[in-house]
């Protein structure tokens, strides 16, 4: 007979409930991955500024009448992107760019519902450990914040003379998406992994932690490449315009602006960080495989493969001058690289840390007995 995870059971039920919550969170992770892909495709097809309204409820429905299409197109014709970049766009062209942004926003609403409704239901049935509840509430609020950040990002593209969104908002939006994704994945793994499994050697844990940091910094740097459309220039590899360090690398003043506003420097930094990440990950893989077991070993393999694929995709995206398909794949695989890094790190968590993790104390059983 299948186990009803919502009923208080004296034994085994705690694990079953934990598994049910973990599976729900993994489904949310899958939905966020799709969202990351949709976000990349929206940006790379120039669709991101096609909806000029923030209408969380009304915007759920697409335009249903010709008059509504005309109204939305008239709004789009007011922004600089239309006048400076797309003055020849007609209503049919507008309909084409509209759909991706619409689906991106709709999928965001669906993720919100897929998080909120099971959360309320599982909470009401007592299936969510008391100590897990604040974390889930914070994750839900961060999801709402991500919607708000998305709107500020879009609105940053409506300023006079602006034909695209601000790279700063784009990086905040991308980073928050990956923080949310990573936190939900980590929580699901913490619920799934039995506390009795051994952790890995501290030196390997530190090396994998360094890989996680490098992956994160490379992703943020990639956000600036995307935000500045820096992939549309210097389309050679490994040299940039015949040089290792491109001309004009440090031209902007104050110097920090080169990190976020200088196209040559931003692209060079991303290449350099990606190379440092790949070398560190492959070194850690070669050194750590004999030392890691179970999830950690699988995570290390996945990390090595994902980084190699991502590096190749990055070079291909650059050489082909950022076609939407390759650019979108590069964005999705970035999230997979992060997933693999978190998997490996989680697999190396020491037993002591897991034993003291509130998600691994026997909260369900104590509640069940009370
Ligand atoms: C560990 C390896 C790498 C990671 C984690 C990574 C991650 C990212 C991320 C998150 C972005 C922003 C999102 C997007 O794709 O639009 C990005 C953009 C980009 N990356 Fe990478 N990247 C890596 C390696 C590379 C390499 C080796 C190259 C080329 C030499 C490269 C070239 C690019 C380009 C051209 C863009 C802009 C694409 C666009 O405008 O959509 N990346 N990268």
Coordinates of C-alpha atoms and ligand atoms in Angstrom, one line a residue:
X1 CA 0.0 0.0 0.0
X2 CA 1.5 3.4 -0.8
X3 CA 2.5 5.5 2.2
X4 CA 0.3 8.6 2.8
X5 CA 2.9 11.2 3.6
X6 CA 0.4 13.6 5.2
X7 CA -0.7 11.3 8.0
X8 CA 1.3 11.0 11.3
X9 CA 3.2 7.7 11.3
X10 CA 5.3 6.5 14.1
X11 CA 8.2 5.2 11.9
X12 CA 9.4 5.8 8.4
X13 CA 6.9 8.7 7.9
X14 CA 9.5 11.4 8.6
X15 CA 11.6 10.1 5.8
X16 CA 8.6 9.9 3.4
X17 CA 7.5 13.4 4.2
X18 CA 11.0 14.7 3.8
X19 CA 11.2 13.0 0.4
X20 CA 7.8 14.4 -0.7
X21 CA 8.9 17.9 0.2
X22 CA 12.2 17.4 -1.5
X23 CA 10.6 16.1 -4.7
X24 CA 8.2 19.1 -4.8
X25 CA 11.3 21.4 -4.4
X26 CA 13.1 19.6 -7.2
X27 CA 10.1 20.1 -9.5
X28 CA 10.4 23.9 -8.7
X29 CA 14.1 23.7 -9.6
X30 CA 13.2 22.2 -13.0
X31 CA 10.7 25.0 -13.5
X32 CA 13.3 27.6 -12.7
X33 CA 15.7 26.0 -15.2
X34 CA 13.0 26.3 -17.9
X35 CA 12.6 29.9 -16.8
X36 CA 16.3 30.6 -17.1
X37 CA 16.2 29.3 -20.7
X38 CA 13.1 31.4 -21.5
X39 CA 14.8 34.4 -20.0
X40 CA 17.9 33.9 -22.2
X41 CA 15.7 33.4 -25.3
X42 CA 13.6 36.5 -24.5
X43 CA 16.7 38.6 -24.2
X44 CA 18.5 37.2 -27.3
X45 CA 15.5 37.6 -29.6
X46 CA 15.1 41.2 -28.6
X47 CA 11.7 40.5 -27.0
X48 CA 12.4 41.7 -23.5
X49 CA 11.0 45.3 -23.8
X50 CA 7.8 44.3 -25.7
X51 CA 5.4 44.6 -22.7
X52 CA 5.5 48.0 -21.2
X53 CA 3.1 47.4 -18.3
X54 CA 3.5 45.9 -14.9
X55 CA 0.1 44.1 -14.5
X56 CA 0.6 41.0 -12.3
X57 CA -3.1 39.9 -12.5
X58 CA -4.4 41.5 -15.7
X59 CA -1.3 40.6 -17.6
X60 CA -2.0 36.9 -17.1
X61 CA -4.2 36.9 -20.2
X62 CA -2.7 37.7 -23.6
X63 CA -4.3 40.4 -25.8
X64 CA -7.5 38.9 -27.0
X65 CA -8.8 41.6 -29.4
X66 CA -7.3 43.5 -32.3
X67 CA -7.9 46.7 -30.3
X68 CA -5.8 45.4 -27.4
X69 CA -3.0 44.4 -29.7
X70 CA -3.1 47.9 -31.2
X71 CA -3.0 49.5 -27.7
X72 CA 0.0 47.5 -26.7
X73 CA 1.8 48.1 -30.0
X74 CA 1.2 51.9 -29.6
X75 CA 2.8 51.7 -26.1
X76 CA 5.8 49.9 -27.6
X77 CA 6.1 52.6 -30.3
X78 CA 6.7 55.2 -27.6
X79 CA 10.0 53.7 -26.3
X80 CA 13.4 54.5 -27.7
X81 CA 14.1 50.8 -28.7
X82 CA 11.3 51.2 -31.3
X83 CA 12.4 54.6 -32.7
X84 CA 16.1 53.9 -32.6
X85 CA 16.3 50.2 -33.4
X86 CA 13.1 48.9 -34.8
X87 CA 11.3 51.8 -36.6
X88 CA 10.2 49.4 -39.4
X89 CA 8.6 46.9 -37.1
X90 CA 4.9 46.3 -38.0
X91 CA 2.1 44.8 -35.9
X92 CA 3.0 41.3 -37.1
X93 CA 6.6 41.8 -36.1
X94 CA 5.5 43.1 -32.7
X95 CA 3.2 40.1 -32.2
X96 CA 6.3 37.8 -32.8
X97 CA 8.5 39.5 -30.2
X98 CA 5.6 39.9 -27.7
X99 CA 5.1 36.1 -27.2
X100 CA 8.4 35.2 -25.6
X101 CA 8.2 38.0 -23.1
X102 CA 4.6 37.0 -22.4
X103 CA 5.4 33.3 -21.9
X104 CA 8.4 34.3 -19.7
X105 CA 6.2 36.3 -17.4
X106 CA 3.4 33.7 -17.4
X107 CA 5.9 31.0 -16.5
X108 CA 7.1 33.1 -13.6
X109 CA 3.5 33.3 -12.3
X110 CA 3.1 29.5 -12.7
X111 CA 6.3 29.0 -10.6
X112 CA 4.8 31.2 -7.9
X113 CA 1.7 29.1 -7.8
X114 CA 3.6 25.8 -8.0
X115 CA 5.5 27.0 -4.9
X116 CA 2.7 28.6 -3.0
X117 CA -0.2 26.0 -3.4
X118 CA 1.8 22.9 -2.4
X119 CA 3.4 24.9 0.4
X120 CA 0.1 25.8 1.9
X121 CA -1.3 22.3 1.4
X122 CA 1.7 20.5 2.9
X123 CA 1.9 23.0 5.8
X124 CA -1.8 22.6 6.5
X125 CA -1.4 18.8 6.6
X126 CA 1.6 19.1 9.0
X127 CA 4.0 17.6 6.4
X128 CA 6.5 20.5 6.7
X129 CA 9.0 20.5 9.6
X130 CA 8.6 23.5 11.8
X131 CA 12.2 24.5 11.3
X132 CA 11.9 24.3 7.6
X133 CA 9.0 26.7 7.4
X134 CA 10.8 30.1 7.8
X135 CA 13.3 29.0 5.1
X136 CA 10.5 28.2 2.6
X137 CA 8.7 31.5 3.4
X138 CA 11.9 33.4 2.7
X139 CA 12.4 31.5 -0.6
X140 CA 8.8 32.4 -1.6
X141 CA 9.4 36.1 -0.8
X142 CA 12.7 36.0 -2.8
X143 CA 10.7 34.6 -5.7
X144 CA 8.3 37.6 -5.4
X145 CA 11.3 39.9 -5.2
X146 CA 12.7 38.4 -8.4
X147 CA 9.5 39.4 -10.2
X148 CA 9.9 42.9 -9.0
X149 CA 13.6 43.0 -10.0
X150 CA 12.5 41.7 -13.4
X151 CA 10.2 44.7 -13.8
X152 CA 12.8 47.2 -12.7
X153 CA 15.2 45.6 -15.2
X154 CA 12.6 46.0 -18.0
X155 CA 11.8 49.6 -16.9
X156 CA 15.5 50.4 -17.1
X157 CA 15.2 49.9 -20.9
X158 CA 12.6 52.7 -21.2
X159 CA 14.9 55.6 -20.4
X160 CA 15.5 58.1 -23.2
X161 CA 18.3 56.9 -25.6
X162 CA 18.2 53.4 -24.1
X163 CA 17.7 50.5 -26.5
X164 CA 18.3 47.8 -24.0
X165 CA 18.1 47.1 -20.3
X166 CA 20.8 48.2 -17.8
X167 CA 23.5 45.6 -17.4
X168 CA 23.4 46.2 -13.6
X169 CA 19.7 45.2 -13.4
X170 CA 20.3 42.2 -15.8
X171 CA 23.1 40.9 -13.5
X172 CA 21.0 41.4 -10.4
X173 CA 18.1 39.5 -12.1
X174 CA 20.4 36.6 -13.3
X175 CA 22.2 36.4 -10.0
X176 CA 19.0 36.3 -7.9
X177 CA 17.5 33.6 -10.2
X178 CA 20.6 31.5 -9.6
X179 CA 20.7 32.2 -5.8
X180 CA 17.0 31.1 -5.6
X181 CA 17.7 28.1 -7.7
X182 CA 20.8 27.1 -5.7
X183 CA 19.0 27.6 -2.4
X184 CA 16.0 25.5 -3.3
X185 CA 18.3 22.7 -4.8
X186 CA 20.4 22.8 -1.6
X187 CA 17.3 22.5 0.6
X188 CA 16.0 19.6 -1.5
X189 CA 19.4 17.8 -1.2
X190 CA 19.5 18.4 2.6
X191 CA 16.1 16.7 2.8
X192 CA 17.1 13.8 0.6
X193 CA 20.5 12.8 2.0
X194 CA 20.5 10.5 5.0
X195 CA 22.4 12.0 7.9
X196 CA 24.4 8.7 8.3
X197 CA 26.4 9.1 5.1
X198 CA 30.1 10.0 5.6
X199 CA 31.4 13.4 4.5
X200 CA 34.5 13.9 2.4
X201 CA 38.1 14.9 3.3
X202 CA 38.3 18.6 4.4
X203 CA 40.9 19.5 1.8
X204 CA 38.7 18.2 -1.1
X205 CA 35.7 20.1 0.5
X206 CA 37.8 23.3 0.4
X207 CA 38.8 22.7 -3.2
X208 CA 35.1 22.1 -4.3
X209 CA 34.1 25.2 -2.3
X210 CA 36.7 27.2 -4.3
X211 CA 35.2 25.7 -7.5
X212 CA 31.7 26.9 -6.4
X213 CA 33.0 30.4 -5.7
X214 CA 34.8 30.5 -9.1
X215 CA 31.7 29.3 -10.9
X216 CA 29.6 32.0 -9.2
X217 CA 32.0 34.8 -10.0
X218 CA 32.3 33.6 -13.7
X219 CA 28.5 33.6 -13.9
X220 CA 28.2 37.1 -12.6
X221 CA 31.0 38.2 -15.0
X222 CA 29.0 36.4 -17.8
X223 CA 26.0 38.5 -16.9
X224 CA 27.9 41.7 -17.6
X225 CA 29.0 40.2 -21.0
X226 CA 25.4 39.6 -21.8
X227 CA 24.2 42.9 -20.4
X228 CA 26.7 45.0 -22.4
X229 CA 26.2 42.8 -25.5
X230 CA 30.0 42.4 -25.3
X231 CA 29.7 39.0 -27.2
X232 CA 29.0 40.9 -30.4
X233 CA 32.6 42.1 -30.7
X234 CA 36.1 40.5 -30.4
X235 CA 34.7 37.3 -32.0
X236 CA 38.0 35.4 -32.1
X237 CA 39.5 33.0 -29.6
X238 CA 41.9 32.8 -27.8
X239 CA 43.2 36.3 -28.9
X240 CA 41.1 39.5 -28.8
X241 CA 41.9 41.6 -31.8
X242 CA 45.2 39.9 -32.1
X243 CA 46.2 40.4 -28.5
X244 CA 45.9 38.4 -25.3
X245 CA 44.9 41.5 -23.3
X246 CA 42.8 43.7 -25.5
X247 CA 43.6 47.3 -26.3
X248 CA 41.7 49.7 -24.1
X249 CA 41.4 47.3 -21.2
X250 CA 41.7 49.9 -18.5
X251 CA 40.6 53.0 -20.3
X252 CA 37.6 54.1 -18.2
X253 CA 37.9 56.2 -15.1
X254 CA 37.3 55.6 -12.2
X255 CA 39.1 52.2 -12.7
X256 CA 36.3 50.1 -11.3
X257 CA 34.0 51.1 -14.2
X258 CA 36.2 48.9 -16.4
X259 CA 34.8 45.8 -14.6
X260 CA 31.2 46.6 -15.5
X261 CA 31.1 49.1 -18.4
X262 CA 34.2 48.5 -20.6
X263 CA 33.2 45.9 -23.3
X264 CA 36.8 44.8 -23.9
X265 CA 37.6 44.4 -20.2
X266 CA 34.3 42.7 -19.4
X267 CA 34.7 40.1 -22.1
X268 CA 38.4 39.5 -21.2
X269 CA 37.6 39.1 -17.5
X270 CA 34.9 36.5 -18.4
X271 CA 37.3 34.5 -20.5
X272 CA 40.0 34.7 -17.8
X273 CA 37.6 33.7 -15.0
X274 CA 36.1 30.9 -17.2
X275 CA 39.6 29.5 -17.8
X276 CA 40.5 29.7 -14.1
X277 CA 37.2 27.9 -13.3
X278 CA 37.8 25.2 -15.9
X279 CA 41.5 24.6 -14.8
X280 CA 40.5 24.5 -11.1
X281 CA 37.5 22.2 -11.7
X282 CA 39.4 19.8 -13.9
X283 CA 42.3 19.8 -11.4
X284 CA 39.9 19.1 -8.5
X285 CA 38.3 16.3 -10.5
X286 CA 41.6 14.6 -11.3
X287 CA 42.8 14.9 -7.7
X288 CA 39.5 14.3 -5.9
X289 CA 38.0 11.3 -7.8
X290 CA 39.9 8.7 -5.8
X291 CA 39.0 10.6 -2.5
X292 CA 35.3 11.1 -3.1
X293 CA 32.5 8.6 -2.8
X294 CA 28.8 8.4 -3.6
X295 CA 27.1 11.8 -4.4
X296 CA 30.3 13.7 -4.1
X297 CA 31.9 11.5 -6.8
X298 CA 28.9 11.8 -9.1
X299 CA 28.8 15.6 -8.5
X300 CA 32.5 15.9 -9.3
X301 CA 32.1 14.0 -12.6
X302 CA 29.0 16.1 -13.4
X303 CA 30.9 19.3 -12.6
X304 CA 33.9 18.3 -14.8
X305 CA 31.6 17.4 -17.8
X306 CA 29.4 20.5 -17.4
X307 CA 32.3 22.9 -17.2
X308 CA 33.9 21.4 -20.3
X309 CA 30.6 21.6 -22.2
X310 CA 30.0 25.2 -21.0
X311 CA 33.5 26.3 -22.0
X312 CA 33.0 24.9 -25.4
X313 CA 29.6 26.5 -25.7
X314 CA 31.0 29.8 -24.6
X315 CA 33.7 29.7 -27.3
X316 CA 31.1 28.6 -29.9
X317 CA 28.7 31.4 -28.9
X318 CA 31.4 33.9 -29.2
X319 CA 32.8 32.7 -32.6
X320 CA 29.2 32.6 -34.0
X321 CA 28.5 36.1 -32.7
X322 CA 25.8 35.1 -30.2
X323 CA 23.0 33.3 -32.1
X324 CA 19.9 33.0 -29.9
X325 CA 20.1 29.2 -29.7
X326 CA 23.7 29.0 -28.6
X327 CA 23.4 32.0 -26.2
X328 CA 20.3 30.4 -24.6
X329 CA 22.1 27.0 -24.3
X330 CA 25.1 28.8 -22.7
X331 CA 22.7 30.4 -20.1
X332 CA 21.0 27.1 -19.2
X333 CA 24.3 25.2 -19.0
X334 CA 25.6 27.9 -16.6
X335 CA 22.8 26.8 -14.2
X336 CA 23.7 23.1 -14.7
X337 CA 27.4 23.9 -13.9
X338 CA 26.2 25.5 -10.6
X339 CA 23.9 22.5 -9.9
X340 CA 26.8 20.1 -10.3
X341 CA 29.1 22.2 -8.1
X342 CA 26.4 22.3 -5.3
X343 CA 25.8 18.5 -5.7
X344 CA 29.6 17.8 -5.2
X345 CA 29.8 20.2 -2.3
X346 CA 26.7 18.7 -0.6
X347 CA 28.1 15.2 -1.1
X348 CA 31.2 16.2 0.9
X349 CA 29.4 17.8 3.8
X350 CA 30.8 16.3 7.1
X351 CA 28.5 14.0 9.0
X352 CA 28.8 16.3 12.0
X353 CA 27.4 19.2 10.0
X354 CA 24.5 17.2 8.7
X355 CA 23.7 15.9 12.2
X356 CA 23.4 19.5 13.4
X357 CA 21.4 20.6 10.4
X358 CA 17.8 21.4 11.6
X359 CA 16.5 19.7 8.5
X360 CA 18.1 16.4 9.8
X361 CA 17.0 16.5 13.4
X362 CA 14.1 14.3 14.1
X363 CA 11.5 17.0 14.0
X364 CA 8.8 15.1 12.2
X365 CA 8.9 12.1 14.5
X366 CA 8.8 14.3 17.6
X367 CA 5.8 16.1 16.2
X368 CA 4.2 12.8 15.3
X369 CA 4.6 11.5 18.8
X370 CA 3.4 14.6 20.6
Ligands
LIG1 C1 32.9 28.0 -16.7 C2 32.7 28.5 -17.9 C3 31.6 29.6 -18.1 C4 30.5 29.9 -17.4 C5 30.0 29.4 -16.1 C6 29.8 31.0 -18.2 C7 28.7 31.6 -17.8 C8 28.1 32.6 -18.5 C9 26.9 33.3 -18.1 C10 26.0 33.0 -16.8 C11 26.6 34.2 -19.0 C12 25.4 35.2 -19.0 C13 24.2 34.6 -19.5 C14 24.2 34.3 -20.9 O1 24.7 33.3 -21.4 O2 23.7 35.2 -21.6 C15 27.6 34.2 -20.0 C16 27.6 34.9 -21.2 C17 28.6 34.8 -22.2 N1 29.7 34.0 -22.1 FE1 30.1 32.6 -20.7 N2 30.6 31.2 -19.3 C18 31.6 30.4 -19.3 C19 32.6 30.3 -20.3 C20 32.7 31.1 -21.4 C21 33.8 31.1 -22.4 C22 35.0 30.2 -22.3 C23 33.4 32.0 -23.4 C24 34.2 32.4 -24.6 C25 35.5 32.5 -24.7 C26 32.2 32.6 -23.0 C27 31.5 33.6 -23.7 C28 30.4 34.2 -23.3 C29 29.6 35.2 -24.1 C30 30.1 35.7 -25.5 C31 28.5 35.5 -23.4 C32 27.4 36.5 -23.8 C33 26.3 35.8 -24.5 C34 25.1 36.6 -24.7 O3 25.2 37.8 -25.0 O4 24.0 36.0 -24.5 N3 31.8 32.1 -21.8 N4 28.5 33.2 -19.7

